[in-house]
Coordinates of C-alpha atoms and ligand atoms in Angstrom, one line a residue:
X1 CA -44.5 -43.3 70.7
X2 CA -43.5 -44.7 67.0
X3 CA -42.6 -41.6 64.6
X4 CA -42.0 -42.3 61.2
X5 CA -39.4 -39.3 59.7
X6 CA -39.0 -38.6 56.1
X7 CA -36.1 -36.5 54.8
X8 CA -35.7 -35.0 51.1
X9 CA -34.1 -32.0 51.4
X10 CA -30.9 -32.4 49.2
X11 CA -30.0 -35.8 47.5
X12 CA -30.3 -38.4 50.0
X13 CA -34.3 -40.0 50.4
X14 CA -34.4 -41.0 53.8
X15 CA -36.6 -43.2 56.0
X16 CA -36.6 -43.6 59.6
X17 CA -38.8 -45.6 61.7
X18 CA -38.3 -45.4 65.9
X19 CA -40.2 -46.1 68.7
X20 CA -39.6 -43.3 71.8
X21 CA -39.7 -44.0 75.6
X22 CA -38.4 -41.8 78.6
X23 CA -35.0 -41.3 77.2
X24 CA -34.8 -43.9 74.9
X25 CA -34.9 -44.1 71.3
X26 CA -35.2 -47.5 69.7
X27 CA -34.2 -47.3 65.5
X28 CA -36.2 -50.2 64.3
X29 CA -35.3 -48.7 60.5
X30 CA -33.3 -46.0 59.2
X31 CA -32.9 -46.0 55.4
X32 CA -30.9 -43.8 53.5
X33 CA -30.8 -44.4 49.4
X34 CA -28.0 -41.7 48.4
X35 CA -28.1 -39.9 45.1
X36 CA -24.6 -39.1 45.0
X37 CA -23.2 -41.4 41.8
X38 CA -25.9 -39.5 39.7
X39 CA -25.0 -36.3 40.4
X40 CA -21.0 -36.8 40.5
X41 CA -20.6 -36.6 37.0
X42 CA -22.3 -32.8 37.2
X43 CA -19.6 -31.8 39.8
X44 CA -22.9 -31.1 42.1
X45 CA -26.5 -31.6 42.9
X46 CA -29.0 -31.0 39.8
X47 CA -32.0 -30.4 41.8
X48 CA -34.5 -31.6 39.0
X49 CA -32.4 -34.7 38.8
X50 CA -32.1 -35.0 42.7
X51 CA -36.5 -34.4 42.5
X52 CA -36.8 -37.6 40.0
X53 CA -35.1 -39.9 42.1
X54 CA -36.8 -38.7 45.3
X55 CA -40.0 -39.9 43.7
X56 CA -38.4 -42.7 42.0
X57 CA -36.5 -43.8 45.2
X58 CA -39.7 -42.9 47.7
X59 CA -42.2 -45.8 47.6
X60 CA -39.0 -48.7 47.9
X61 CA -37.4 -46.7 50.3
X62 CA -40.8 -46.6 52.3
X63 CA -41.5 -50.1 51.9
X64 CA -37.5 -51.0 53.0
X65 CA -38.4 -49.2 56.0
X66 CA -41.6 -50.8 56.8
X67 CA -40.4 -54.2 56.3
X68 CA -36.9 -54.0 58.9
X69 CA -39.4 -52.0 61.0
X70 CA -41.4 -55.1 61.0
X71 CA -44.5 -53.3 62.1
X72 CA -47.8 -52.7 61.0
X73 CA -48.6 -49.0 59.7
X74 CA -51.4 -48.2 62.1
X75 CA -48.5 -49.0 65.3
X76 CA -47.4 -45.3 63.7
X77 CA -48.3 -42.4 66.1
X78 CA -46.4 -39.5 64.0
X79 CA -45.2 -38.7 60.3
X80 CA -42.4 -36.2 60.4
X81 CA -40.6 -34.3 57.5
X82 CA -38.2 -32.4 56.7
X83 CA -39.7 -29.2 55.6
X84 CA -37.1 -26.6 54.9
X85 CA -34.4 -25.2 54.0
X86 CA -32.8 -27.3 51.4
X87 CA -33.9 -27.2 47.2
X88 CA -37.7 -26.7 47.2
X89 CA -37.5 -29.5 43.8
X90 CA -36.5 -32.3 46.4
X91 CA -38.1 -30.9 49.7
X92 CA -41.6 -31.5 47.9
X93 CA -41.2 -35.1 47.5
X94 CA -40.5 -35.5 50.5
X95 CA -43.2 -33.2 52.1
X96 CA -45.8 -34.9 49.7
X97 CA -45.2 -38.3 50.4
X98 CA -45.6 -37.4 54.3
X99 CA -48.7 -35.4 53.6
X100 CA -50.1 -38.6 52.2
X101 CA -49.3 -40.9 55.2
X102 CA -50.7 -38.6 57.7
X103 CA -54.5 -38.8 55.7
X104 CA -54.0 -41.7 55.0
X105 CA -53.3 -43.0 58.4
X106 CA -54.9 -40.2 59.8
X107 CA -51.9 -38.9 62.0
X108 CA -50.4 -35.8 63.0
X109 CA -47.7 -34.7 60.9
X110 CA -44.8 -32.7 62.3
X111 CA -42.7 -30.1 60.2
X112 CA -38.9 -30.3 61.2
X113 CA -36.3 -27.8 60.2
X114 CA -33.5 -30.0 58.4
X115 CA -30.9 -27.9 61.2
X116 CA -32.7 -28.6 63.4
X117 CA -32.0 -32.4 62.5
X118 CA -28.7 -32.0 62.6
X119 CA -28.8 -30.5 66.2
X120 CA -30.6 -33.7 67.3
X121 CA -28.6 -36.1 65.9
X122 CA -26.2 -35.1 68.9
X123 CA -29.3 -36.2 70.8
X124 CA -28.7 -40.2 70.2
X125 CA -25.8 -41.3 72.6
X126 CA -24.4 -44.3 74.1
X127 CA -26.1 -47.6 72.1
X128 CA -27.4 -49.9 74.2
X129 CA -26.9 -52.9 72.0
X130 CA -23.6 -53.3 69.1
X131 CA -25.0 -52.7 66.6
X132 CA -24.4 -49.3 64.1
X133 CA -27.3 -46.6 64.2
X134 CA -27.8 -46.6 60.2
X135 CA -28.9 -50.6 58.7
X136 CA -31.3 -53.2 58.6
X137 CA -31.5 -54.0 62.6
X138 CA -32.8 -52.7 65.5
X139 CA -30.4 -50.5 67.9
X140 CA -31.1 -48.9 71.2
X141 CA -30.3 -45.8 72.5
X142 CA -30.0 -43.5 75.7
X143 CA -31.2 -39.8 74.8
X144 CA -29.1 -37.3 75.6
X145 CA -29.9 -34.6 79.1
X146 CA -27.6 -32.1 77.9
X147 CA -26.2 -29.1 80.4
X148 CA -27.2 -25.7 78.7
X149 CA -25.7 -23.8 77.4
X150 CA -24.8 -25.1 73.9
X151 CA -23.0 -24.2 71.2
X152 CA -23.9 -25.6 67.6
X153 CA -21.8 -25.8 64.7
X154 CA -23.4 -26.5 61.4
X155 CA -21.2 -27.4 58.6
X156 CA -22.9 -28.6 55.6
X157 CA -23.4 -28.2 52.1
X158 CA -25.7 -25.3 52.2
X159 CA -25.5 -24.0 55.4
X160 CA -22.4 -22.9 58.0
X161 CA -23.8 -21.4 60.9
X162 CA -23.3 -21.3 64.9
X163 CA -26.0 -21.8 66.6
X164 CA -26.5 -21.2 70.2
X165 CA -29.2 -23.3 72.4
X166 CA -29.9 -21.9 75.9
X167 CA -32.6 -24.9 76.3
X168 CA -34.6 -27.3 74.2
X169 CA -35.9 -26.5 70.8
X170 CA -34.5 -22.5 71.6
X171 CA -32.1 -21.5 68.9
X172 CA -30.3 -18.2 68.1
X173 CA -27.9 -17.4 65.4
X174 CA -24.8 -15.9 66.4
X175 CA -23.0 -16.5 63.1
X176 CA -23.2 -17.6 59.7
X177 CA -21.6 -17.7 56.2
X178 CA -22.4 -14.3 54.0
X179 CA -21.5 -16.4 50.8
X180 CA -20.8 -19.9 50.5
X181 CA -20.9 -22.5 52.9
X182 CA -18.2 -24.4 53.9
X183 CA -19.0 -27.7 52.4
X184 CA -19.8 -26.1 48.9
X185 CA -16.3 -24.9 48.9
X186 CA -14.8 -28.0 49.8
X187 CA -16.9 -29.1 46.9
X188 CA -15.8 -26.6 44.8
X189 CA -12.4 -26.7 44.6
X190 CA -12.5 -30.5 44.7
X191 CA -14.0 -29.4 41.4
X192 CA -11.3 -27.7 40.3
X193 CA -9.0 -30.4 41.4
X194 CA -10.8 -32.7 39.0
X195 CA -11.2 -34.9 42.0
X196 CA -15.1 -35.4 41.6
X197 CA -18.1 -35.0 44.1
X198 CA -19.0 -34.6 46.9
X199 CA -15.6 -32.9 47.1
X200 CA -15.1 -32.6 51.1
X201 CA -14.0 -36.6 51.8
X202 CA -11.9 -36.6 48.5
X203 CA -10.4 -33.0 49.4
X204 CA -9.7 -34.8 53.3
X205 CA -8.2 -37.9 51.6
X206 CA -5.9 -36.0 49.2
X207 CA -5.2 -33.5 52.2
X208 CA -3.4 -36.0 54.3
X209 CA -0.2 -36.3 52.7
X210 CA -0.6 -32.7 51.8
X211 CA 1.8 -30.0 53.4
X212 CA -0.7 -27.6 54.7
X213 CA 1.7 -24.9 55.0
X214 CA 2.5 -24.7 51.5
X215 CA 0.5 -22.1 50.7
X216 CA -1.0 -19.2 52.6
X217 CA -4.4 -19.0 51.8
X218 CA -6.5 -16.4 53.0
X219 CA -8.3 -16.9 56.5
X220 CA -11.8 -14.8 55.9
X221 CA -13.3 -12.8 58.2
X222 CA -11.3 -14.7 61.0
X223 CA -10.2 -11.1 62.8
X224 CA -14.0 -10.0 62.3
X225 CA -15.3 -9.0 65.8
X226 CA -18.5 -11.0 65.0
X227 CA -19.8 -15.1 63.8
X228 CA -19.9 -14.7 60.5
X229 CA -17.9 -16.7 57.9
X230 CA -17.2 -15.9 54.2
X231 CA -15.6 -18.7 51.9
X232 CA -16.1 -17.4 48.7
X233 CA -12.7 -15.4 48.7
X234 CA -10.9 -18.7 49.8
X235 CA -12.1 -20.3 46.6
X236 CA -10.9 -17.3 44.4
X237 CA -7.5 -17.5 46.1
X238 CA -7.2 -21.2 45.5
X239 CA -8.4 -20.6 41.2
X240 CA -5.6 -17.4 41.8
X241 CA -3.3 -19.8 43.3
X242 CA -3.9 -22.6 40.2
X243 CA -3.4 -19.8 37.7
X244 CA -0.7 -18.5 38.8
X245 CA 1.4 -21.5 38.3
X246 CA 4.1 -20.7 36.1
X247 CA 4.4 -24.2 34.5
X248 CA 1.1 -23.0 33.4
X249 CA 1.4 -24.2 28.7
X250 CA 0.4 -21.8 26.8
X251 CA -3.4 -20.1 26.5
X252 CA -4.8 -23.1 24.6
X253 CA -7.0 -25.9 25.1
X254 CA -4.4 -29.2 24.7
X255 CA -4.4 -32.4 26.3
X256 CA -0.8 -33.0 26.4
X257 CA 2.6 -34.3 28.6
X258 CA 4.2 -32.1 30.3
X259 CA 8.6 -32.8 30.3
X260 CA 8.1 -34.5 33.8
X261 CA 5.6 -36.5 33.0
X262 CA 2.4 -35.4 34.4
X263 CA -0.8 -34.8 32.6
X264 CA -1.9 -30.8 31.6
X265 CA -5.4 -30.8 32.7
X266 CA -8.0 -28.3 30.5
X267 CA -10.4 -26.0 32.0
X268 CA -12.2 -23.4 30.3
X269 CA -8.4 -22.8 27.8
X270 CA -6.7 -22.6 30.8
X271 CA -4.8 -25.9 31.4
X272 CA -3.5 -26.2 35.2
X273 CA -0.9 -28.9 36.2
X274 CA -2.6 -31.5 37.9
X275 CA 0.3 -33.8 39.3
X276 CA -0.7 -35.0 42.7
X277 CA 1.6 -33.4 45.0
X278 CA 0.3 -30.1 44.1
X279 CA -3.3 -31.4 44.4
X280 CA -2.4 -32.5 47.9
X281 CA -1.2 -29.3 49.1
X282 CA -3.5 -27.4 47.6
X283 CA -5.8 -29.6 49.5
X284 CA -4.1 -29.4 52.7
X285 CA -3.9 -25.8 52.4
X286 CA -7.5 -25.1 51.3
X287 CA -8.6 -27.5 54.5
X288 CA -6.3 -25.9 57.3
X289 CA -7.7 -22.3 56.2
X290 CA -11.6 -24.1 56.4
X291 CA -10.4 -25.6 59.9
X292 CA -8.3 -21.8 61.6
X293 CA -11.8 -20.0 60.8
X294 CA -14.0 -22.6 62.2
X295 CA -12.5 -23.8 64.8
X296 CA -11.4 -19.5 65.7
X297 CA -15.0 -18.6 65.4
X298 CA -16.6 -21.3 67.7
X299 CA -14.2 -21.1 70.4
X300 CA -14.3 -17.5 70.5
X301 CA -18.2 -17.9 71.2
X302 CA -18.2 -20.8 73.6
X303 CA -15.8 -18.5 75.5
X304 CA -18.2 -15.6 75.2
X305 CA -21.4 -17.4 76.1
X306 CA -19.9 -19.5 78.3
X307 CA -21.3 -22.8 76.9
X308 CA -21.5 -26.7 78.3
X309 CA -21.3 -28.2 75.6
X310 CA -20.1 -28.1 72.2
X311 CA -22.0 -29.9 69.6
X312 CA -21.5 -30.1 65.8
X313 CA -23.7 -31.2 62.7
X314 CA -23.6 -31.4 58.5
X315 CA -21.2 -33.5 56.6
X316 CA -18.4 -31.0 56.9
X317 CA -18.2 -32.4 60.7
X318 CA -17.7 -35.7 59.7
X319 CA -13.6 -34.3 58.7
X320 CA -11.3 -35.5 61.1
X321 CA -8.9 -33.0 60.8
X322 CA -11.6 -30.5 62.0
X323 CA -12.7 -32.9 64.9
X324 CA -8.9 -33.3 66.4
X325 CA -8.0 -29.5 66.2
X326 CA -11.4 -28.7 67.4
X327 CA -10.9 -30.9 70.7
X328 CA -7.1 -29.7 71.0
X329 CA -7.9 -26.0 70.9
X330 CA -11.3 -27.2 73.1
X331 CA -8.7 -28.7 75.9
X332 CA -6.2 -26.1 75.7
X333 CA -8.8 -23.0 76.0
X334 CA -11.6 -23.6 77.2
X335 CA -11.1 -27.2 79.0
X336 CA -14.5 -27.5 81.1
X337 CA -16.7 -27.2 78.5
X338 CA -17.4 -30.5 76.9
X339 CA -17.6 -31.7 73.1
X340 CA -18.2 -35.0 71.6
X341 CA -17.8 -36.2 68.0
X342 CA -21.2 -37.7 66.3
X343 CA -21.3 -40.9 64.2
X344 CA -20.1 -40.4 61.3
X345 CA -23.8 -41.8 59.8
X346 CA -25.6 -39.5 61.6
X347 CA -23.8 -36.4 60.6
X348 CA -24.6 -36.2 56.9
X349 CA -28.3 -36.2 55.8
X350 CA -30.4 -38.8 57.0
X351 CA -34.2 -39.0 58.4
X352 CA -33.2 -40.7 62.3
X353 CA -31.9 -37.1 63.2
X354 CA -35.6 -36.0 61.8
X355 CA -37.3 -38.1 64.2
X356 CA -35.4 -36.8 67.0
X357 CA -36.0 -33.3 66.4
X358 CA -39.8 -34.3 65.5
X359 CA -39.5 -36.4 69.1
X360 CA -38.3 -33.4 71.2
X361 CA -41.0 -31.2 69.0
X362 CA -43.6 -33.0 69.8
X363 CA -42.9 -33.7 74.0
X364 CA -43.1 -29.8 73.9
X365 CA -46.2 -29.4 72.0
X366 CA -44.8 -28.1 69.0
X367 CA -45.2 -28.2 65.3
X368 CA -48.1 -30.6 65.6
X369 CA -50.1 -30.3 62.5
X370 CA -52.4 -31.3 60.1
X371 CA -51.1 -32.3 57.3
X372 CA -52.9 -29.2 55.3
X373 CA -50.9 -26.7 57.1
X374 CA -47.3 -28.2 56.6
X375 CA -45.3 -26.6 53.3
X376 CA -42.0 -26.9 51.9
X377 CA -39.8 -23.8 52.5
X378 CA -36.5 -23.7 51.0
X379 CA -35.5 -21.0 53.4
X380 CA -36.9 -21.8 56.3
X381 CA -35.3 -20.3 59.4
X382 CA -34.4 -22.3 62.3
X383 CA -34.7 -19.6 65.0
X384 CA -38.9 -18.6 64.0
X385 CA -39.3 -22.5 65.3
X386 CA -39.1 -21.8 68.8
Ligands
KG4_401 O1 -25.1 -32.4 55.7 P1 -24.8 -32.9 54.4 O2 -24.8 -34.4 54.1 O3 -25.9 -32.3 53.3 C1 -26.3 -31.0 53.4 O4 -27.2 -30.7 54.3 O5 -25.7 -30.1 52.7 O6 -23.4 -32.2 53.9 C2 -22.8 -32.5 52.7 C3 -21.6 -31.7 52.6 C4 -20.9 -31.8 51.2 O7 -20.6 -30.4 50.8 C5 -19.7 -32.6 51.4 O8 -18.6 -32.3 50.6 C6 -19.3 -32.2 52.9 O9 -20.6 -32.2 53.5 N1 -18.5 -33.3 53.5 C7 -17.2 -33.1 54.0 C8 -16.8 -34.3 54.4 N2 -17.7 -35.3 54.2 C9 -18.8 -34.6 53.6 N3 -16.5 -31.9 54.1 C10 -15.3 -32.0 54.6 N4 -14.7 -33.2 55.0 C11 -15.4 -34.4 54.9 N5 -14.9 -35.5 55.3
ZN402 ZN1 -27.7 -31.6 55.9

């Protein structure tokens, strides 16, 4: 079975083209034609911006695909798309251009929930060949049989949720933010860092030679009896934290030295010292507190439903720091249950973790549609899938 996934839903435009067999998945293309140097100098996605390039960046990326797939449209069995949640501006394109694939080559289009994606991405293990999952050539891989149950953290951009999976395409919420999510804060204070976008590598980078004791932020909702995570209180106490500084010049907008050299920064008349030690601990700080909540609020659940296997998703996952004190506290706690780190590639927005999901979706008999019937939802809820 050869699906063909398309994925839209934030700033990435995303082709994947891979041929399925009893626990394989072959990748014979898997483009991804990021966004991100056009919207850094907002300090964020612009989703009429991020909409433009989808439909500037659709037909090439298409045709890329196509021509590393080197295979004819009509070997195509499946169009998949992401369909929701994400901005409803980009998620069109997306949806669109799959709509018109599946009448034109008169296929069956399947609707996949962007989490959902990121679930699935956990699905592609052990390559059978050398190469990297994401480029021009072809790679082989085993399909995951996981044990049930499992626990899923997503940590993205717009979502932070934990997710529990008690068997295939079955998903319930236990948790998720009230307010931001974590990868929106790590973008936001890189923000007020000045250190540009997206903000959660930079923040990691700047983090490292940080001292992540310095200062005590605020751990939300971390005693809270239940899943949820807030983050928007952690971004107050890190602007609190930059406001406070008492080398803080006087209340007007200057570009100036300070005595020791560094550079005042200017931010809506408030000027903040921007040297980079402080920028580091900040960073280090802001991280650790991200890290305690996340990593208290998923063991805490794997405990209570007494999962197999942990599994994360979303481009906050990709953060090393989160990875190591996730497997330490893992080990220490709760040592049987199993967790392995995802490829990098495959954990930020791309359209291969689409086709998996649309794979698994479609070997149950789900979301098989014509294209008429599929629609962009920028809210769409994972768990009314299953
Ligand atoms: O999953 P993703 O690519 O797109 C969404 O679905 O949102 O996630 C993007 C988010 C951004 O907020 C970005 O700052 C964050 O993932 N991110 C990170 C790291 N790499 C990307 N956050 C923390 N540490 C990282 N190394
Ligand atoms: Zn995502």
């Amino acid at each position: 079975m050869i699906i063909l996934s398309i994925e839209t839903s934030c700033d990435e435009t995303a082709v994947a083209i891979v041929r399925f067999s009893k626990n394989k998945a072959e990748v014979l293309s898997n483009i991804v034609s990021s966004q991100v140097k056009a919207h850094s100098k907002y300090g964020g996605v612009v989703p009429s911006l991020a909409s433009r390039m989808h439909l500037k960046n659709m037909a090439p990326v298409l045709r890329r695909a196509f021509k590393n797939a080197k295979i004819s449209k009509k070997k195509i069995d499946y169009i998949a798309v992401t369909n929701g949640p994400g901005l409803i501006p980009a998620l069109m394109i997306g949806v669109n251009a799959a709509k018109s694939l599946s009448y034109t080559l008169n296929r069956p289009l399947v609707g996949v929930n962007h989490l959902e994606g990121h679930i699935y991405a956990n699905w592609l293990k052990q390559n059978l060949e050398v190469e990297l999952p994401i480029g021009s050539s072809t790679s082989k891989f085993c399909l995951w049989k996981p044990e049930f149950p499992i626990l899923c953290l997503i940590v993205s951009g717009g979502h932070t949720q934990i997710i529990l999976m008690k068997k295939d395409l079955n998903y319930k919420i236990i948790g998720e933010t009230v307010d931001d999510a974590a990868g929106e804060a790590f973008d936001k204070i890189a923000k007020l860092l000045e250190l540009g976008y997206p903000g959660g590598p930079l923040i990691e980078k700047m983090a490292k030679k940080g001292n992540r004791n310095k200062f005590k932020f605020t751990r939300p909702m971390i005693n809270s009896k239940n899943y949820n995570f807030s983050f928007s209180g952690l971004k107050t106490a890190v602007l609190y934290e930059m406001r406070s500084q008492q080398n803080f010049p006087p209340d007007k907008a200057c570009l100036e030295r300070k005595p020791n050299g560094g550079v005042w920064g200017v931010r809506k008349n408030i000027e903040v010292s921007l040297d980079d030690q402080y920028k580091q601990d900040i960073s280090a700080s802001f991280q650790q507190a991200v890290i305690d909540v996340l990593i208290s609020k998923t063991i805490r659940a794997a405990k209570q439903y007494k999962v197999k296997n942990i599994i994360l998703g979303g481009g906050v996952s990709v953060n090393k720091e989160l990875q190591k004190q996730l497997r330490e506290a893992k080990n220490k706690e709760i040592p049987n249950t199993k967790y392995q780190t995802l490829n990098n590639k495959l954990s930020t927005d791309n359209a291969l973790m689409i086709a998996i999901a649309a794979y698994y979706n479609i070997i149950n008999n789900k979301n098989i549609k014509d294209w008429r019937s599929v629609k962009a939802d920028a809210n769409l809820k994972i768990s009314t899938l299953s």
